[in-house]
C-alpha positions as CSV (number, residue, x, y, z in Angstrom):
1,M,12.3,8.8,-23.3
2,G,11.6,11.9,-21.2
3,K,12.0,12.1,-17.4
4,P,9.2,10.3,-15.5
5,T,7.1,12.6,-13.4
6,I,6.1,11.6,-9.9
7,I,3.2,13.5,-8.3
8,V,4.2,14.0,-4.7
9,M,1.3,14.6,-2.3
10,E,2.5,16.3,0.9
11,G,0.8,15.5,4.2
12,D,0.7,16.1,7.9
13,Q,2.9,15.7,11.0
14,T,5.2,12.7,10.9
15,G,3.7,11.7,7.6
16,Q,5.3,14.8,6.0
17,E,8.6,14.3,7.7
18,L,8.9,10.7,6.4
19,L,7.9,11.8,2.9
20,E,10.9,14.2,3.0
21,E,13.2,11.3,4.0
22,A,11.9,9.2,1.0
23,L,12.5,12.1,-1.4
24,R,16.1,12.4,-0.1
25,V,16.7,8.8,-1.2
26,L,15.0,9.4,-4.6
27,S,17.1,12.5,-5.3
28,P,19.1,12.2,-8.6
29,D,22.1,13.3,-6.6
30,V,21.8,9.9,-4.9
31,T,20.5,7.6,-7.6
32,G,21.8,9.3,-10.8
33,Y,18.3,8.7,-12.2
34,E,16.5,11.8,-13.3
35,I,12.9,12.2,-12.2
36,E,10.6,15.2,-12.2
37,I,8.7,16.0,-9.0
38,R,5.4,17.9,-8.9
39,K,4.2,18.7,-5.4
40,F,0.6,19.1,-4.1
41,D,0.0,20.2,-0.6
42,L,-2.5,17.8,0.9
43,S,-2.0,18.9,4.5
44,L,-5.3,19.3,6.5
45,E,-4.9,23.0,6.5
46,N,-4.6,23.3,2.8
47,R,-7.4,20.8,2.1
48,R,-9.7,23.0,4.3
49,R,-8.5,26.2,2.6
50,T,-9.2,24.8,-0.9
51,Q,-12.3,22.7,0.1
52,N,-10.5,19.6,-1.2
53,A,-9.8,21.2,-4.7
54,V,-6.1,20.4,-4.2
55,V,-6.9,16.7,-3.8
56,H,-8.8,16.7,-7.1
57,E,-5.9,18.5,-8.8
58,A,-3.5,15.9,-7.5
59,A,-5.7,13.1,-8.7
60,E,-5.9,14.6,-12.2
61,A,-2.1,15.0,-12.3
62,M,-1.7,11.4,-11.3
63,R,-4.0,10.3,-14.1
64,D,-1.7,12.1,-16.5
65,T,1.6,10.8,-15.2
66,G,0.6,7.4,-13.8
67,L,2.8,7.8,-10.7
68,G,2.0,9.2,-7.3
69,L,3.8,9.2,-3.9
70,K,1.7,10.3,-1.0
71,A,2.4,11.2,2.6
72,A,0.2,10.2,5.5
73,T,-2.6,12.8,6.1
74,I,-4.9,13.6,8.9
75,T,-8.6,12.7,8.5
76,P,-10.7,14.9,10.7
77,E,-13.4,13.2,12.7
78,E,-16.0,16.0,12.5
79,K,-18.9,15.4,10.2
80,G,-19.0,18.0,7.4
81,D,-15.2,18.6,7.4
82,V,-13.0,17.8,4.5
83,G,-12.9,14.1,5.3
84,S,-10.3,11.6,3.9
85,P,-8.2,12.6,0.8
86,N,-7.7,8.9,0.2
87,A,-11.3,8.3,-0.6
88,I,-11.3,11.1,-3.2
89,L,-8.0,9.9,-4.7
90,R,-9.2,6.4,-5.0
91,K,-12.4,7.4,-6.8
92,E,-10.7,10.0,-9.0
93,I,-8.1,7.7,-10.4
94,N,-10.5,4.7,-10.5
95,G,-8.4,2.8,-8.0
96,T,-9.3,-0.8,-7.9
97,V,-6.9,-2.7,-5.6
98,I,-4.7,-1.9,-2.7
99,V,-1.6,-4.1,-2.4
100,R,0.3,-4.5,0.9
101,T,3.0,-7.2,1.3
102,G,4.3,-8.3,4.6
103,R,7.9,-9.6,4.1
104,R,10.6,-10.9,6.5
105,I,12.9,-8.1,7.7
106,P,16.3,-9.7,7.9
107,G,17.8,-9.6,11.4
108,I,14.4,-9.0,13.1
109,A,12.7,-11.8,14.9
110,P,9.0,-11.4,14.1
111,P,6.4,-12.0,16.9
112,V,5.4,-15.2,15.0
113,G,7.3,-17.6,12.9
114,V,6.7,-16.1,9.4
115,Y,9.4,-16.0,6.8
116,S,7.6,-16.1,3.4
117,P,5.9,-13.0,2.0
118,I,2.2,-12.5,2.4
119,S,0.4,-10.0,0.1
120,V,-3.1,-8.7,0.8
121,I,-5.0,-7.6,-2.4
122,R,-7.8,-5.5,-1.0
123,M,-10.5,-3.8,-3.0
124,A,-9.9,0.0,-2.9
125,V,-13.4,1.2,-3.0
126,D,-17.0,0.4,-1.9
127,D,-17.9,-2.1,0.8
128,A,-18.1,-0.6,4.3
129,Y,-16.4,2.6,3.3
130,G,-18.7,5.4,2.1
131,A,-21.8,3.4,3.0
132,K,-24.9,5.3,4.0
133,E,-25.7,5.0,7.7
134,W,-28.6,5.9,9.9
135,R,-30.4,5.1,13.1
136,E,-34.0,4.7,14.1
137,Q,-35.7,4.7,17.5
138,L,-38.1,1.9,18.2
139,E,-41.3,2.2,20.1
140,N,-40.0,-0.1,22.8
141,G,-37.1,2.4,23.5
142,D,-34.5,0.4,21.7
143,E,-32.4,1.9,18.9
144,V,-31.5,0.3,15.6
145,A,-28.6,1.3,13.3
146,Y,-28.5,0.5,9.6
147,R,-25.8,0.7,6.9
148,T,-26.0,0.2,3.2
149,E,-23.0,-1.3,1.5
150,K,-22.3,-2.2,-2.1
151,I,-19.6,-3.8,-4.2
152,S,-19.4,-4.2,-7.9
153,R,-18.5,-7.1,-10.1
154,S,-15.9,-5.1,-12.0
155,V,-14.0,-4.3,-8.8
156,C,-14.3,-7.9,-7.6
157,R,-13.0,-9.1,-10.9
158,G,-10.1,-6.7,-10.7
159,V,-9.1,-7.9,-7.2
160,A,-9.4,-11.5,-8.2
161,K,-7.5,-11.3,-11.4
162,Y,-4.8,-9.1,-10.0
163,A,-4.4,-11.5,-7.0
164,F,-3.7,-14.4,-9.4
165,Q,-1.3,-12.3,-11.5
166,H,0.5,-11.2,-8.4
167,A,0.6,-14.8,-7.0
168,R,2.1,-16.0,-10.3
169,R,4.9,-13.4,-10.1
170,M,5.5,-14.3,-6.4
171,H,5.3,-18.1,-7.0
172,A,2.7,-17.9,-4.2
173,K,-0.7,-19.5,-3.4
174,V,-3.9,-17.5,-3.7
175,F,-5.4,-18.1,-0.2
176,G,-8.4,-17.0,1.8
177,G,-11.5,-15.1,0.7
178,P,-14.8,-13.5,2.0
179,K,-17.5,-15.0,4.2
180,Y,-19.4,-16.3,1.2
181,T,-21.3,-19.0,3.1
182,V,-23.1,-16.4,5.3
183,S,-23.4,-13.8,2.5
184,P,-23.6,-15.7,-0.8
185,V,-25.2,-12.7,-2.7
186,Y,-22.9,-9.9,-1.5
187,E,-19.6,-11.5,-0.4
188,G,-20.2,-14.4,-2.7
189,M,-19.6,-12.1,-5.7
190,L,-15.9,-11.9,-4.8
191,K,-15.7,-15.6,-4.4
192,E,-17.3,-16.1,-7.8
193,E,-14.7,-14.0,-9.4
194,M,-11.9,-15.8,-7.5
195,D,-13.2,-19.1,-8.8
196,A,-13.3,-17.7,-12.3
197,A,-9.8,-16.4,-12.1
198,A,-8.5,-19.7,-10.8
199,K,-9.7,-21.3,-14.0
200,E,-8.0,-18.6,-16.0
201,Y,-4.7,-19.2,-14.1
202,P,-4.5,-23.0,-13.6
203,D,-0.8,-22.8,-12.9
204,V,-1.4,-20.8,-9.7
205,R,-2.2,-22.7,-6.6
206,Y,-5.6,-21.8,-5.1
207,E,-6.9,-22.5,-1.6
208,P,-10.1,-20.5,-0.9
209,Q,-11.0,-20.0,2.8
210,L,-13.6,-18.1,4.7
211,I,-12.3,-14.8,6.2
212,D,-12.5,-16.1,9.8
213,A,-10.6,-19.3,8.8
214,T,-8.1,-17.1,6.9
215,Y,-7.2,-15.3,10.2
216,A,-7.1,-18.5,12.1
217,L,-4.9,-20.4,9.5
218,L,-2.4,-17.5,8.9
219,L,0.0,-18.8,11.5
220,A,-0.3,-22.4,10.3
221,R,0.5,-21.3,6.7
222,A,3.2,-18.9,7.8
223,G,5.9,-20.8,5.9
224,E,4.2,-20.4,2.5
225,A,4.1,-17.4,0.2
226,L,0.5,-16.3,0.2
227,V,-1.7,-13.8,-1.8
228,I,-5.0,-13.0,-0.1
229,P,-7.8,-11.3,-2.0
230,A,-10.2,-9.4,0.3
231,L,-13.1,-7.1,0.5
232,N,-12.3,-3.5,1.5
233,R,-13.0,-3.7,5.2
234,D,-11.6,-7.2,5.6
235,G,-8.4,-6.2,3.7
236,D,-7.9,-3.1,5.8
237,C,-7.9,-5.1,9.0
238,L,-6.0,-8.1,7.5
239,S,-3.2,-6.0,6.0
240,D,-2.4,-4.3,9.4
241,L,-2.3,-7.8,11.0
242,V,0.0,-9.2,8.3
243,L,2.5,-6.4,8.4
244,Q,2.7,-6.5,12.2
245,M,3.3,-10.3,12.0
246,F,6.6,-9.4,10.3
247,G,7.7,-7.1,13.1
248,T,6.3,-3.6,12.3
249,I,3.6,-1.9,10.3
250,A,6.4,0.4,9.0
251,G,8.1,-2.5,7.3
252,S,6.4,-2.3,3.9
253,E,4.9,0.0,1.4
254,S,1.2,0.3,0.3
255,L,0.2,0.5,-3.3
256,L,-3.1,1.8,-4.8
257,L,-3.5,0.6,-8.4
258,S,-5.8,1.6,-11.1
259,L,-6.0,-1.2,-13.7
260,D,-6.5,-1.1,-17.5
261,E,-8.6,-3.3,-19.6
262,S,-6.0,-6.1,-19.3
263,F,-6.0,-5.7,-15.5
264,Q,-2.5,-4.3,-15.6
265,P,-1.5,-1.2,-13.5
266,K,-2.3,2.1,-15.3
267,V,-1.9,4.5,-12.3
268,V,0.1,3.7,-9.2
269,M,0.0,5.6,-6.0
270,A,2.6,4.5,-3.3
271,E,2.4,5.4,0.3
272,A,3.3,4.1,3.8
273,P,0.5,2.0,5.4
274,H,0.7,3.8,8.7
275,G,-0.7,7.2,9.8
276,T,0.7,10.5,10.8
277,A,2.0,9.3,14.2
278,P,1.4,12.6,16.0
279,N,3.2,11.3,19.2
280,L,6.4,11.1,17.1
281,F,6.1,14.4,15.4
282,R,9.3,16.5,15.5
283,K,11.1,13.9,17.6
284,N,13.3,12.4,14.7
285,M,12.4,8.9,15.9
286,A,9.9,7.5,13.4
287,N,10.9,4.6,11.1
288,P,11.1,5.9,7.5
289,M,11.4,2.4,6.0
290,A,7.9,2.1,4.6
291,M,8.0,5.5,3.0
292,I,11.4,4.8,1.5
293,L,10.2,1.5,0.1
294,A,7.1,3.2,-1.3
295,G,9.4,5.4,-3.4
296,A,11.4,2.3,-4.5
297,A,8.2,0.4,-5.4
298,L,7.1,3.3,-7.6
299,L,10.3,3.1,-9.7
300,N,9.4,-0.5,-10.5
301,Y,6.4,0.6,-12.5
302,I,8.4,2.9,-14.8
303,Q,9.2,1.1,-18.1
304,D,12.9,1.7,-17.8
305,K,15.7,-0.7,-16.8
306,D,17.6,2.0,-15.0
307,A,14.6,2.8,-12.8
308,H,14.3,-0.9,-11.9
309,T,18.0,-1.0,-11.0
310,V,17.6,2.0,-8.7
311,S,14.6,0.4,-7.1
312,R,16.5,-2.8,-6.4
313,A,19.4,-0.7,-4.9
314,I,17.0,1.1,-2.5
315,Y,15.3,-2.1,-1.4
316,E,18.6,-3.9,-0.7
317,A,20.2,-0.9,1.0
318,T,17.2,-0.5,3.3
319,L,17.1,-4.1,4.4
320,E,20.9,-4.3,4.6
321,S,21.0,-1.3,6.9
322,I,18.7,-3.1,9.3
323,V,20.7,-6.3,9.1
324,D,23.8,-4.3,10.1
325,G,22.1,-2.9,13.2
326,I,21.0,0.5,11.9
327,R,17.5,0.4,13.3
328,T,14.9,2.8,14.7
329,A,13.3,2.3,18.0
330,D,10.3,0.3,16.8
331,L,12.8,-2.4,15.6
332,G,14.8,-2.3,18.9
333,G,17.5,0.1,17.8
334,H,18.7,3.6,18.5
335,A,19.0,5.2,15.1
336,T,17.1,8.4,14.4
337,T,15.0,8.9,11.4
338,T,17.6,10.9,9.6
339,E,20.5,8.5,10.6
340,F,18.6,5.6,9.1
341,T,18.0,7.5,5.9
342,D,21.6,8.7,5.8
343,E,22.7,5.0,5.9
344,V,20.3,4.0,3.2
345,I,21.6,6.8,1.0
346,R,25.2,5.8,1.6
347,R,24.5,2.2,0.6
348,V,22.5,3.1,-2.5
349,R,25.3,5.2,-3.8
350,T,27.8,2.5,-3.1
351,K,25.7,-0.2,-4.8
352,L,25.0,1.8,-7.9
353,E,28.7,2.7,-8.2
354,V,29.8,-0.9,-7.9
355,W,27.0,-2.2,-10.2
356,S,28.0,0.3,-12.9
357,T,31.3,-1.5,-13.3
358,F,29.6,-4.7,-14.3
359,G,27.3,-3.1,-16.9
360,D,24.4,-5.3,-18.0
361,A,25.8,-8.3,-16.1
362,V,24.1,-7.2,-12.9
């Protein structure tokens, strides 16, 4: 088997700084696992210079290798500018679902009493994003705004089926859903696919709820492992809430998945769920945890036991560092970005060295 190739998409400001920390952890000098890195500069400056051609090139490369690691990038607000690279990447790789999992960070008291993981399985395309919008002036002086939105059954099916597959692996309950009572034609399409998937996976617990009830009941269900299928806009809001419930939005990776005919991952792009944090740029203060875990998550999608071993080592080393008090400011600590990464690297090396003495017994 040849070396797996990861398409690395460079970004802006703190996003780029944290990407570099994650790449330090993934270095073969640390893990002993050989990977090939191909870099594409997705900084705002280069996207403007190439008129987004570099984004399309990165997407094509990801389709070839199946693996991508992306830094946070700036999305300019001006109409007619280069826009969001994420929208292009999702379309070009036929991304179907975005998976974000809030999990307990050992040693950190979350704002609410959650301790079981909660995954949000969000549709990656359509819905409120990319919708056509316009306004009209009425004769009475009022103004009306319109927006056209669409979702497809194929994407709804992908979200629903992957949610049940993910819940089966997590031993979790599929929970929540869209506002299908108010919008039976539009939002009801996702609910129909959730109900169909529930029949296909009878061993997975299923408790559908309206989206507003989902928000309200999250705290009451905080002791259960949950998987929540969601529309694009709902999932965007819900995933930020869920991650913050566990203490920080920088506590987990975000995965964009393109699914094959069996609804299994075909292309995986991993990133941090947060933005470029311009207020932390060049201060060596930002938490690299989510970006480090994004790299670790990517290794789990390589069909190689050694890659899975390294992934586990990175996950454990990251969480153990926090338990032992090596924490950045957002988690109440004083460690710098590089100090945290240095500690993760030290622990990864130690784990892999110790595990090697046990062979396949680990």
